[in-house]
Amino acid sequence: MVDLARRLTLAIALSVLAAAPAHAEADSVNRTDVTVELRPDGVLHVKEQISYTGQVRRTLLTRTRHDDANDRLYRVTGFKGDGALSGDTITVTGSAKGAGEATIEYDVAGAVTPLSDGTEELRWYVVNGWSAPVKDAVVKLSGPAPMINLSCFAGDITSATGCTSAAMLDETGGSAEFQQQNLGAGQAFTIVAGFPKGTSRGVPILERRFELAGAFTLSPVTGGALAGLLVLMLGGLALLYRTRGRDARIIDSESGGAVTPLRDGRFAPPDGVRPGQIGTLIDEQADVVDVTASIVDLAVRGYIRIDEQPRGAYDAPDWLLVRVPDAPLEDLLDYERALHQAIFDGRDAVLLSHLHGSFASRLGKVRDALYRDVVAQGWFARRPDSVRTRWTTLGVILVGVGVLATVLLAWFTTYGLLGLAVIIAGAALSVGGQYMPAKTVRGSTALAHTLGFRDYLAAGEIGDVPAAQRIELFSRYLPYAVVFDNVDRWARVVSSIDGNGHRADHLYWYQGPAEWDLSKFADSMRTFTLTTSGAISASRPFRRSV
């Protein structure tokens, strides 16, 4: 019984060993006879007669590297026969077991290359990509003209190893035959043949290979575009220089040192400029500090009274803004009237701390009125904020177009630098748009006089002002000092005198709590302006080269 079991085990083992070689050789291409015809239009017509064992499939080589920038394509069309083409893969159909025969046909475009000497070269990987070894391959080639030379290779795609044989079939060179035995699975049998000039109209089919470095190649086209961009940017700088340079020239010509704001012993600011207008005139922007200065100016001119509230040691400072009854609001400029309405909103008095939530929503109307005012004064031809917005918006749109163009150009061409040029132009336009608002000649002249007034206030000279006029006159200086960031100096001057030249407890427009006198006015005024505007910079920048 044991001996019988051993005999059965040995028989099974021998059966497995006997079947193993059969399985190893089950999938193979025993022979393939390929007929290749080059037609006048440069297209190859290929017919393959395949003798195979098992199940085999072939992956056609339809793309190779042509150069650093391009791939070469081989387009296979018109497939028919005993098989199915899916993508680049041919699955041969037939008997699932044992030997089989199959015939397939297809056309190939892109296998012909015109050479520099005028001749044409046909190169095609006629047998390649089989899933099983190819024992024997025979290729017959014909064309519309006699062949000049022949060559063939076997092995890997880039192999320089010659094939088994290549020979003309007749003396005319009208046809040739190539042979190769024992190709490994996946290996290629490549045939090469030279034809006279004009044999066909075949040309390589090239497709640009996407590479990030190649997408931004500097070429005559991209170089010219960048040069054009440089010219445009220089033109923009020239335009800015023309407008800003004009401002600078007028400022220099009109500048005669400090400008005294006195006329016939009365306060007369240069060109009638109000404190709220100065900031917009200088930097083309209606800032919070301009609004703060306007509040102080309304108080000094008798439209508002500022009452400092009593507070404990740990209380936040606060002020009561009181509307002065019967003040001639019709004499105010539009932006001043808008500011007055935004503060009180139908009330007779309001704490400054209560404006934090409500005033912000009305601040836009005040700024809007300020921008309209500087145009009405003839200092700007157009609203500075509208000019900035228009140019900045155009720049942002140009950047968006440039980003989209860069992606598309980089993906499909080598002109990605053109898109980058558009992005740079858009960014430059967005930044340059902030400097585009230009003053008129009248505005530049008013700016020159205003800067002279600033120099006068910076000097801090009291001069020969009658004592009876000092409190009112120096109070009128104070709102301008807020804009010019010189409030400490003039607040101390105001706190040092009254109408008789002696210290007083209050001003006609500023009231302090009990036990408060004007000796504390400088600190109170500084805190008031800081609290009202949120933050005043240590030194307000002036663009003298506008």
Coordinates of C-alpha atoms in Angstrom, one line a residue:
M1 CA 0.0 0.0 0.0
V2 CA 2.8 2.4 0.9
D3 CA 4.6 1.5 -2.3
L4 CA 1.5 2.3 -4.3
A5 CA 1.2 5.7 -2.7
R6 CA 4.8 6.5 -3.6
R7 CA 4.2 5.4 -7.2
L8 CA 1.2 7.7 -7.5
T9 CA 3.1 10.7 -6.0
L10 CA 6.0 10.2 -8.4
A11 CA 3.5 9.9 -11.3
I12 CA 1.9 13.2 -10.4
A13 CA 5.3 14.9 -10.0
L14 CA 6.4 13.7 -13.4
S15 CA 3.2 15.0 -14.9
V16 CA 3.7 18.4 -13.5
L17 CA 7.3 18.5 -14.7
A18 CA 6.3 17.4 -18.1
A19 CA 3.6 20.1 -18.3
A20 CA 5.9 22.9 -17.1
P21 CA 7.9 23.3 -20.4
A22 CA 4.7 23.1 -22.4
H23 CA 3.3 26.0 -20.4
A24 CA 6.5 28.0 -20.7
E25 CA 6.2 27.7 -24.5
A26 CA 2.5 28.1 -24.6
D27 CA 2.7 31.9 -25.4
S28 CA 4.9 32.5 -28.4
V29 CA 4.9 34.1 -31.8
N30 CA 6.3 31.3 -34.0
R31 CA 6.5 33.3 -37.1
T32 CA 5.3 36.6 -38.4
D33 CA 5.4 37.6 -42.1
V34 CA 5.0 41.4 -42.5
T35 CA 4.4 43.2 -45.7
V36 CA 5.1 46.9 -45.7
E37 CA 4.2 49.2 -48.5
L38 CA 5.2 52.9 -48.6
R39 CA 2.6 54.8 -50.4
P40 CA 3.1 58.2 -52.2
D41 CA 1.3 60.1 -49.4
G42 CA 4.0 58.9 -47.0
V43 CA 1.7 56.4 -45.2
L44 CA 2.8 52.9 -44.6
H45 CA 0.3 50.1 -45.2
V46 CA 1.2 47.1 -43.1
K47 CA -0.1 43.5 -43.3
E48 CA 1.0 40.9 -40.7
Q49 CA 0.4 37.2 -41.0
I50 CA 1.0 35.8 -37.5
S51 CA 1.5 32.2 -36.5
Y52 CA 1.3 31.9 -32.7
T53 CA 0.8 29.7 -29.7
G54 CA -1.3 30.5 -26.7
Q55 CA -2.5 34.0 -26.2
V56 CA -0.4 36.9 -27.4
R57 CA -0.8 40.7 -27.7
R58 CA 1.3 43.5 -29.0
T59 CA 1.8 47.0 -27.8
L60 CA 2.6 49.3 -30.8
L61 CA 5.3 51.9 -30.4
T62 CA 3.4 55.1 -31.2
R63 CA 5.7 57.7 -29.5
T64 CA 9.4 58.2 -29.4
R65 CA 11.7 61.0 -28.2
H66 CA 12.5 63.2 -31.2
D67 CA 14.6 66.0 -29.6
D68 CA 14.8 68.0 -26.3
A69 CA 11.5 69.7 -27.0
N70 CA 9.4 67.3 -29.0
D71 CA 8.1 63.7 -29.2
R72 CA 7.6 61.9 -32.5
L73 CA 4.3 60.3 -33.0
Y74 CA 3.3 57.3 -35.2
R75 CA -0.4 57.4 -36.0
V76 CA -2.0 54.0 -36.5
T77 CA -5.3 53.9 -38.3
G78 CA -7.5 51.6 -40.4
F79 CA -7.0 48.6 -38.2
K80 CA -8.7 45.4 -39.3
G81 CA -8.3 41.6 -39.2
D82 CA -8.1 38.9 -36.6
G83 CA -7.6 41.0 -33.6
A84 CA -8.7 44.1 -31.6
L85 CA -6.9 47.4 -31.2
S86 CA -7.5 49.2 -27.9
G87 CA -5.4 52.3 -27.5
D88 CA -1.9 51.1 -28.6
T89 CA -2.5 47.4 -27.8
I90 CA -3.4 44.7 -30.3
T91 CA -4.9 41.6 -28.9
V92 CA -4.7 38.7 -31.4
T93 CA -7.9 36.6 -31.5
G94 CA -8.1 33.0 -32.4
S95 CA -7.8 29.7 -30.6
A96 CA -7.4 30.0 -26.8
K97 CA -5.3 26.9 -26.8
G98 CA -2.7 25.4 -29.1
A99 CA -1.5 27.0 -32.3
G100 CA -3.3 29.8 -34.1
E101 CA -3.1 31.9 -37.3
A102 CA -4.1 35.5 -37.6
T103 CA -3.9 38.3 -40.2
I104 CA -4.1 42.0 -39.3
E105 CA -3.7 45.1 -41.4
Y106 CA -3.3 48.8 -40.5
D107 CA -1.8 52.1 -41.7
V108 CA 1.0 54.1 -40.1
A109 CA 1.6 57.8 -40.6
G110 CA 4.7 59.6 -39.5
A111 CA 7.4 57.0 -40.3
V112 CA 9.1 59.0 -43.1
T113 CA 11.7 61.7 -42.5
P114 CA 13.0 64.1 -45.2
L115 CA 16.8 64.4 -44.8
S116 CA 19.1 67.4 -45.3
D117 CA 20.4 66.0 -48.6
G118 CA 16.9 65.8 -50.0
T119 CA 16.5 62.0 -49.7
E120 CA 13.9 60.4 -47.5
E121 CA 14.3 57.9 -44.7
L122 CA 11.7 55.4 -43.7
R123 CA 12.1 54.0 -40.2
W124 CA 9.5 51.8 -38.6
Y125 CA 9.5 49.4 -35.6
V126 CA 7.9 46.7 -37.7
V127 CA 8.0 44.0 -35.0
N128 CA 7.9 45.2 -31.5
G129 CA 6.1 45.1 -28.2
W130 CA 5.0 41.4 -28.4
S131 CA 4.1 39.9 -25.0
A132 CA 5.8 36.7 -26.0
P133 CA 9.1 35.9 -27.8
V134 CA 9.2 36.0 -31.6
K135 CA 11.0 33.1 -33.1
D136 CA 11.1 34.2 -36.7
A137 CA 10.2 37.5 -38.4
V138 CA 10.3 38.2 -42.1
V139 CA 9.6 41.6 -43.5
K140 CA 9.1 42.6 -47.1
L141 CA 9.2 46.3 -48.0
S142 CA 8.2 48.0 -51.2
G143 CA 7.7 51.6 -52.2
P144 CA 6.8 54.0 -55.1
A145 CA 10.5 54.4 -56.0
P146 CA 13.7 52.3 -55.8
M147 CA 15.4 52.1 -52.5
I148 CA 18.8 53.6 -52.1
N149 CA 20.0 51.8 -49.0
L150 CA 18.9 49.4 -46.3
S151 CA 19.5 48.9 -42.7
C152 CA 17.9 47.1 -39.7
F153 CA 18.4 46.6 -36.0
A154 CA 17.2 44.2 -33.4
G155 CA 16.9 44.4 -29.6
D156 CA 15.9 47.3 -27.5
I157 CA 14.4 50.4 -29.2
T158 CA 17.8 52.2 -29.2
S159 CA 19.8 49.1 -30.1
A160 CA 22.5 49.4 -32.7
T161 CA 22.8 45.7 -33.2
G162 CA 22.1 44.7 -36.7
C163 CA 19.3 42.3 -37.7
T164 CA 19.9 38.8 -39.1
S165 CA 19.7 40.0 -42.7
A166 CA 18.6 42.8 -45.1
A167 CA 18.7 42.5 -48.8
M168 CA 17.2 43.9 -52.0
L169 CA 15.0 41.3 -53.8
D170 CA 15.8 42.6 -57.3
E171 CA 18.3 44.8 -59.0
T172 CA 15.9 47.7 -59.4
G173 CA 15.6 48.2 -55.7
G174 CA 11.9 48.2 -55.8
S175 CA 11.5 45.7 -52.9
A176 CA 13.6 44.4 -50.0
E177 CA 13.5 41.7 -47.4
F178 CA 14.6 41.8 -43.8
Q179 CA 14.8 38.8 -41.4
Q180 CA 15.3 38.4 -37.7
Q181 CA 15.2 35.3 -35.4
N182 CA 14.7 34.9 -31.7
L183 CA 13.5 38.3 -30.6
G184 CA 12.8 38.5 -26.8
A185 CA 9.4 39.5 -25.5
G186 CA 9.1 43.3 -25.8
Q187 CA 12.1 43.7 -28.1
A188 CA 12.0 45.5 -31.4
F189 CA 12.9 44.7 -35.0
T190 CA 13.5 48.0 -36.7
I191 CA 13.8 48.5 -40.5
V192 CA 15.4 51.5 -42.2
A193 CA 15.3 52.3 -45.9
G194 CA 16.4 55.3 -47.9
F195 CA 14.4 56.6 -50.8
P196 CA 15.1 59.2 -53.4
K197 CA 13.9 62.8 -53.1
G198 CA 10.2 63.3 -53.7
T199 CA 9.4 59.6 -53.3
S200 CA 6.5 60.5 -50.9
R201 CA 5.0 63.4 -49.1
G202 CA 5.7 61.9 -45.7
V203 CA 6.9 64.1 -42.8
P204 CA 7.4 63.4 -39.1
I205 CA 4.5 64.1 -36.8
L206 CA 5.9 66.0 -33.8
E207 CA 4.2 66.9 -30.6
R208 CA 5.8 69.3 -28.1
R209 CA 6.7 67.6 -24.9
F210 CA 5.7 69.7 -21.8
E211 CA 8.7 70.6 -19.7
L212 CA 8.6 73.5 -17.3
A213 CA 12.0 74.8 -18.4
G214 CA 11.2 74.6 -22.0
A215 CA 7.9 76.4 -21.5
F216 CA 9.7 79.6 -20.7
T217 CA 12.4 79.5 -23.4
L218 CA 13.8 82.9 -24.4
S219 CA 13.3 83.3 -28.1
P220 CA 13.0 86.2 -30.5
V221 CA 9.3 86.3 -29.9
T222 CA 9.4 86.2 -26.1
G223 CA 12.5 88.5 -26.1
G224 CA 10.7 91.0 -28.3
A225 CA 7.6 90.9 -26.0
L226 CA 9.8 91.5 -23.0
A227 CA 11.5 94.4 -24.8
G228 CA 8.1 95.8 -25.7
L229 CA 7.0 95.5 -22.0
L230 CA 10.2 97.4 -21.0
V231 CA 9.3 100.1 -23.5
L232 CA 5.8 100.4 -22.1
M233 CA 7.0 100.5 -18.5
L234 CA 9.5 103.2 -19.4
G235 CA 6.7 105.1 -21.1
G236 CA 4.6 104.8 -18.0
L237 CA 7.5 106.2 -15.9
A238 CA 7.8 109.0 -18.4
L239 CA 4.1 109.8 -18.0
L240 CA 4.4 109.8 -14.2
Y241 CA 7.5 112.0 -14.5
R242 CA 5.7 114.4 -16.7
T243 CA 2.8 114.8 -14.3
R244 CA 4.7 114.4 -11.0
G245 CA 7.6 116.4 -12.4
R246 CA 5.2 119.2 -13.2
D247 CA 4.1 119.2 -9.6
A248 CA 7.7 119.4 -8.4
R249 CA 8.5 122.2 -10.9
I250 CA 5.5 124.3 -9.7
I251 CA 6.3 123.6 -6.1
D252 CA 9.9 124.7 -6.6
S253 CA 8.9 127.8 -8.6
E254 CA 6.2 128.8 -6.1
S255 CA 8.2 127.9 -3.0
G256 CA 9.5 131.0 -1.3
G257 CA 10.0 129.7 2.1
A258 CA 7.5 129.8 4.9
V259 CA 4.1 131.2 4.0
T260 CA 2.5 133.4 6.7
P261 CA -1.2 132.8 7.1
L262 CA -2.0 136.3 8.1
R263 CA -3.6 139.0 5.9
D264 CA -4.5 142.4 7.4
G265 CA -4.0 141.0 10.8
R266 CA -6.5 138.2 10.3
F267 CA -6.1 134.5 9.7
A268 CA -6.1 133.6 6.0
P269 CA -4.8 130.1 5.1
P270 CA -3.0 129.9 1.7
D271 CA -5.5 129.4 -1.2
G272 CA -8.3 129.1 1.4
V273 CA -7.3 125.5 2.1
R274 CA -9.2 123.9 5.0
P275 CA -7.4 121.3 7.3
G276 CA -9.5 118.4 5.9
Q277 CA -8.5 119.3 2.4
I278 CA -4.8 119.3 3.0
G279 CA -4.2 115.6 3.4
T280 CA -6.1 114.9 0.2
L281 CA -4.2 117.6 -1.6
I282 CA -0.8 116.2 -0.4
D283 CA -1.2 112.5 -0.9
E284 CA -4.5 112.2 -2.9
Q285 CA -6.1 110.2 -0.1
A286 CA -8.8 111.2 2.4
D287 CA -7.4 109.8 5.6
V288 CA -8.9 109.5 9.1
V289 CA -6.5 112.1 10.4
D290 CA -7.9 114.6 7.9
V291 CA -11.4 113.9 9.3
T292 CA -10.0 114.4 12.8
A293 CA -8.5 117.7 11.9
S294 CA -11.8 118.8 10.4
I295 CA -13.6 118.0 13.7
V296 CA -11.1 120.3 15.5
D297 CA -11.5 122.9 12.8
L298 CA -15.3 122.9 13.2
A299 CA -14.9 123.4 16.9
V300 CA -12.4 126.2 16.5
R301 CA -14.7 127.9 14.0
G302 CA -17.7 127.7 16.3
Y303 CA -19.8 124.8 15.0
I304 CA -18.9 122.3 17.7
R305 CA -17.8 122.5 21.4
I306 CA -15.6 119.8 22.8
D307 CA -16.1 119.1 26.5
E308 CA -13.6 116.8 28.2
Q309 CA -15.3 114.5 30.6
P310 CA -14.2 113.9 34.2
R311 CA -12.7 110.5 34.8
G312 CA -11.2 108.4 37.4
A313 CA -7.6 107.1 37.5
Y314 CA -8.4 104.0 35.6
D315 CA -11.1 105.3 33.3
A316 CA -10.6 105.8 29.6
P317 CA -10.7 109.4 28.5
D318 CA -13.8 110.7 26.8
W319 CA -15.2 113.9 25.4
L320 CA -18.7 115.2 24.8
L321 CA -19.2 116.8 21.4
V322 CA -21.8 119.5 21.7
R323 CA -23.6 121.0 18.7
V324 CA -23.4 124.8 18.8
P325 CA -27.0 126.1 18.3
D326 CA -27.7 128.6 15.5
A327 CA -24.3 127.9 13.9
P328 CA -24.5 128.8 10.1
L329 CA -24.3 125.3 8.7
E330 CA -25.0 126.7 5.2
D331 CA -21.6 128.3 5.2
L332 CA -19.9 124.9 5.5
L333 CA -18.4 123.1 2.6
D334 CA -20.2 119.9 1.5
Y335 CA -17.7 117.6 3.2
E336 CA -17.8 119.6 6.4
R337 CA -21.6 119.5 6.5
A338 CA -21.5 115.8 5.9
L339 CA -19.1 115.4 8.8
H340 CA -21.3 117.6 11.1
Q341 CA -24.4 115.4 10.2
A342 CA -22.4 112.2 10.7
I343 CA -21.3 113.3 14.2
F344 CA -24.7 114.4 15.6
D345 CA -27.2 112.6 13.4
G346 CA -30.1 114.7 14.8
R347 CA -28.7 114.9 18.4
D348 CA -27.5 117.9 20.3
A349 CA -24.6 116.2 21.9
V350 CA -22.8 112.9 21.6
L351 CA -20.0 111.2 23.5
L352 CA -16.9 110.5 21.4
S353 CA -16.9 106.9 22.7
H354 CA -20.4 106.4 21.3
L355 CA -19.2 107.2 17.8
H356 CA -17.0 104.1 17.5
G357 CA -19.7 101.9 16.2
S358 CA -22.0 104.3 14.3
F359 CA -19.5 106.8 12.8
A360 CA -17.6 104.2 10.8
S361 CA -20.6 103.6 8.5
R362 CA -20.9 107.3 7.8
L363 CA -17.2 107.9 7.3
G364 CA -17.4 106.8 3.7
K365 CA -19.8 109.6 2.9
V366 CA -17.5 112.1 4.5
R367 CA -14.6 110.8 2.4
D368 CA -16.7 110.8 -0.7
A369 CA -17.6 114.4 -0.1
L370 CA -13.9 115.3 0.4
Y371 CA -13.0 113.7 -2.9
R372 CA -15.8 115.6 -4.7
D373 CA -14.6 118.8 -3.0
V374 CA -11.0 118.6 -4.2
V375 CA -12.3 118.3 -7.8
A376 CA -14.8 121.2 -7.2
Q377 CA -11.8 123.3 -6.0
G378 CA -10.1 122.6 -9.3
W379 CA -7.1 120.9 -7.7
F380 CA -7.8 117.6 -9.5
A381 CA -9.4 117.0 -12.9
R382 CA -10.9 113.7 -11.6
R383 CA -11.5 112.1 -8.2
P384 CA -8.2 110.6 -7.0
D385 CA -9.9 107.5 -5.6
S386 CA -11.7 106.8 -8.8
V387 CA -8.5 107.2 -10.8
R388 CA -6.7 104.8 -8.5
T389 CA -9.5 102.3 -8.5
R390 CA -9.7 102.3 -12.3
W391 CA -6.0 101.7 -12.9
T392 CA -5.7 99.2 -10.1
T393 CA -8.8 97.3 -11.3
L394 CA -7.3 97.2 -14.8
G395 CA -4.0 96.0 -13.4
V396 CA -5.7 93.2 -11.5
I397 CA -7.7 92.1 -14.5
L398 CA -4.4 92.1 -16.6
V399 CA -2.7 90.0 -13.9
G400 CA -5.6 87.5 -14.1
V401 CA -5.4 87.4 -17.9
G402 CA -1.6 86.9 -17.6
V403 CA -2.0 84.0 -15.2
L404 CA -4.4 82.3 -17.5
A405 CA -2.3 83.0 -20.5
T406 CA 0.9 81.8 -18.8
V407 CA -0.8 78.4 -18.0
L408 CA -2.1 77.9 -21.5
L409 CA 1.1 79.1 -23.3
A410 CA 3.3 77.1 -21.0
W411 CA 1.2 74.0 -21.5
F412 CA 0.8 74.2 -25.3
T413 CA 3.8 76.3 -26.5
T414 CA 7.2 77.5 -25.4
Y415 CA 5.9 81.1 -25.1
G416 CA 5.2 81.0 -21.4
L417 CA 7.3 84.2 -20.9
L418 CA 4.7 86.1 -22.8
G419 CA 2.2 85.3 -20.1
L420 CA 4.7 86.3 -17.4
A421 CA 5.2 89.6 -19.3
V422 CA 1.5 90.3 -19.1
I423 CA 1.5 89.5 -15.3
I424 CA 4.4 91.9 -14.8
A425 CA 2.6 94.5 -16.8
G426 CA -0.6 94.1 -14.8
A427 CA 1.3 94.2 -11.4
A428 CA 3.2 97.3 -12.5
L429 CA -0.2 98.9 -13.5
S430 CA -1.7 98.0 -10.2
V431 CA 1.2 99.6 -8.3
G432 CA 1.6 102.5 -10.6
G433 CA -2.1 103.2 -10.4
Q434 CA -1.7 104.4 -6.9
Y435 CA 0.4 107.3 -8.3
M436 CA -1.8 108.1 -11.2
P437 CA -4.0 110.8 -9.7
A438 CA -2.5 114.0 -11.0
K439 CA -3.1 117.5 -9.7
T440 CA -3.9 120.4 -12.0
V441 CA -1.7 123.4 -12.2
R442 CA -4.0 125.1 -9.7
G443 CA -3.7 122.1 -7.4
S444 CA 0.1 122.0 -7.6
T445 CA 0.2 125.7 -6.8
A446 CA -2.1 125.3 -3.8
L447 CA 0.2 122.4 -2.6
A448 CA 3.3 124.6 -2.9
H449 CA 1.6 127.3 -0.7
T450 CA 0.3 124.7 1.7
L451 CA 3.8 123.2 2.2
G452 CA 5.1 126.8 2.8
F453 CA 2.4 127.1 5.5
R454 CA 3.6 123.8 7.0
D455 CA 7.1 125.2 7.2
Y456 CA 5.7 128.3 9.0
L457 CA 3.9 126.1 11.6
A458 CA 7.0 123.9 12.0
A459 CA 9.1 127.0 12.9
G460 CA 6.6 127.7 15.7
E461 CA 7.2 131.5 15.7
I462 CA 4.5 133.5 17.5
G463 CA 5.5 136.7 15.8
D464 CA 4.1 140.2 16.5
V465 CA 0.5 139.0 17.0
P466 CA -1.6 141.3 19.3
A467 CA -2.3 139.6 22.6
A468 CA -6.1 140.0 22.1
Q469 CA -5.9 138.0 18.9
R470 CA -3.6 135.2 19.9
I471 CA -6.1 132.8 21.5
E472 CA -8.3 132.8 18.4
L473 CA -5.5 132.9 15.9
F474 CA -3.4 130.2 17.4
S475 CA -6.6 128.1 17.8
R476 CA -7.1 128.4 14.1
Y477 CA -3.6 127.1 13.6
L478 CA -4.2 124.0 15.7
P479 CA -6.3 122.0 13.2
Y480 CA -3.6 122.4 10.6
A481 CA -1.0 121.4 13.1
V482 CA -3.1 118.1 13.6
V483 CA -2.7 117.4 9.9
F484 CA 1.0 118.4 9.9
D485 CA 1.6 116.3 13.0
N486 CA 2.7 119.3 14.9
V487 CA -0.1 119.4 17.4
D488 CA 2.0 119.3 20.6
R489 CA 3.8 122.5 19.7
W490 CA 0.8 124.6 19.0
A491 CA -1.4 123.0 21.7
R492 CA 1.3 124.2 24.2
V493 CA 1.2 127.7 22.6
V494 CA -2.6 127.8 22.9
S495 CA -2.5 126.6 26.5
S496 CA 0.0 129.3 27.5
I497 CA -2.2 132.4 26.8
D498 CA -5.7 133.8 26.8
G499 CA -7.2 136.9 25.3
N500 CA -5.3 139.2 27.8
G501 CA -2.0 137.3 27.4
H502 CA -2.5 135.4 30.7
R503 CA -3.4 131.8 31.3
A504 CA -7.1 130.9 31.4
D505 CA -9.1 127.9 32.6
H506 CA -10.9 127.2 29.4
L507 CA -11.1 128.0 25.7
Y508 CA -14.2 129.2 23.9
W509 CA -14.3 125.9 22.0
Y510 CA -12.8 123.4 24.5
Q511 CA -14.0 122.9 28.0
G512 CA -12.3 120.8 30.7
P513 CA -13.7 119.1 33.8
A514 CA -13.4 120.6 37.3
E515 CA -9.9 121.3 38.4
W516 CA -8.7 121.4 34.8
D517 CA -7.0 124.4 33.3
L518 CA -5.1 125.2 30.1
S519 CA -1.8 123.9 31.4
K520 CA -3.2 120.4 30.7
F521 CA -4.6 121.4 27.3
A522 CA -1.6 120.1 25.3
D523 CA -1.9 116.6 26.8
S524 CA -5.7 116.7 26.4
M525 CA -5.4 117.7 22.8
R526 CA -2.9 115.1 21.9
T527 CA -5.0 112.4 23.6
F528 CA -8.2 113.7 21.9
T529 CA -6.7 113.5 18.4
L530 CA -5.2 110.0 19.0
T531 CA -8.5 108.8 20.4
T532 CA -10.5 110.3 17.5
S533 CA -8.4 109.1 14.6
G534 CA -7.3 105.9 16.2
A535 CA -3.6 106.4 15.6
I536 CA -1.6 109.3 14.2
S537 CA 1.8 108.4 12.9
A538 CA 4.8 109.9 14.5
S539 CA 5.7 111.8 11.3
R540 CA 3.2 112.2 8.5
P541 CA 5.0 111.5 5.2
F542 CA 4.9 114.3 2.5
R543 CA 5.6 113.4 -1.1
R544 CA 7.4 116.5 -2.1
S545 CA 8.1 114.9 -5.5
V546 CA 4.5 114.4 -6.5

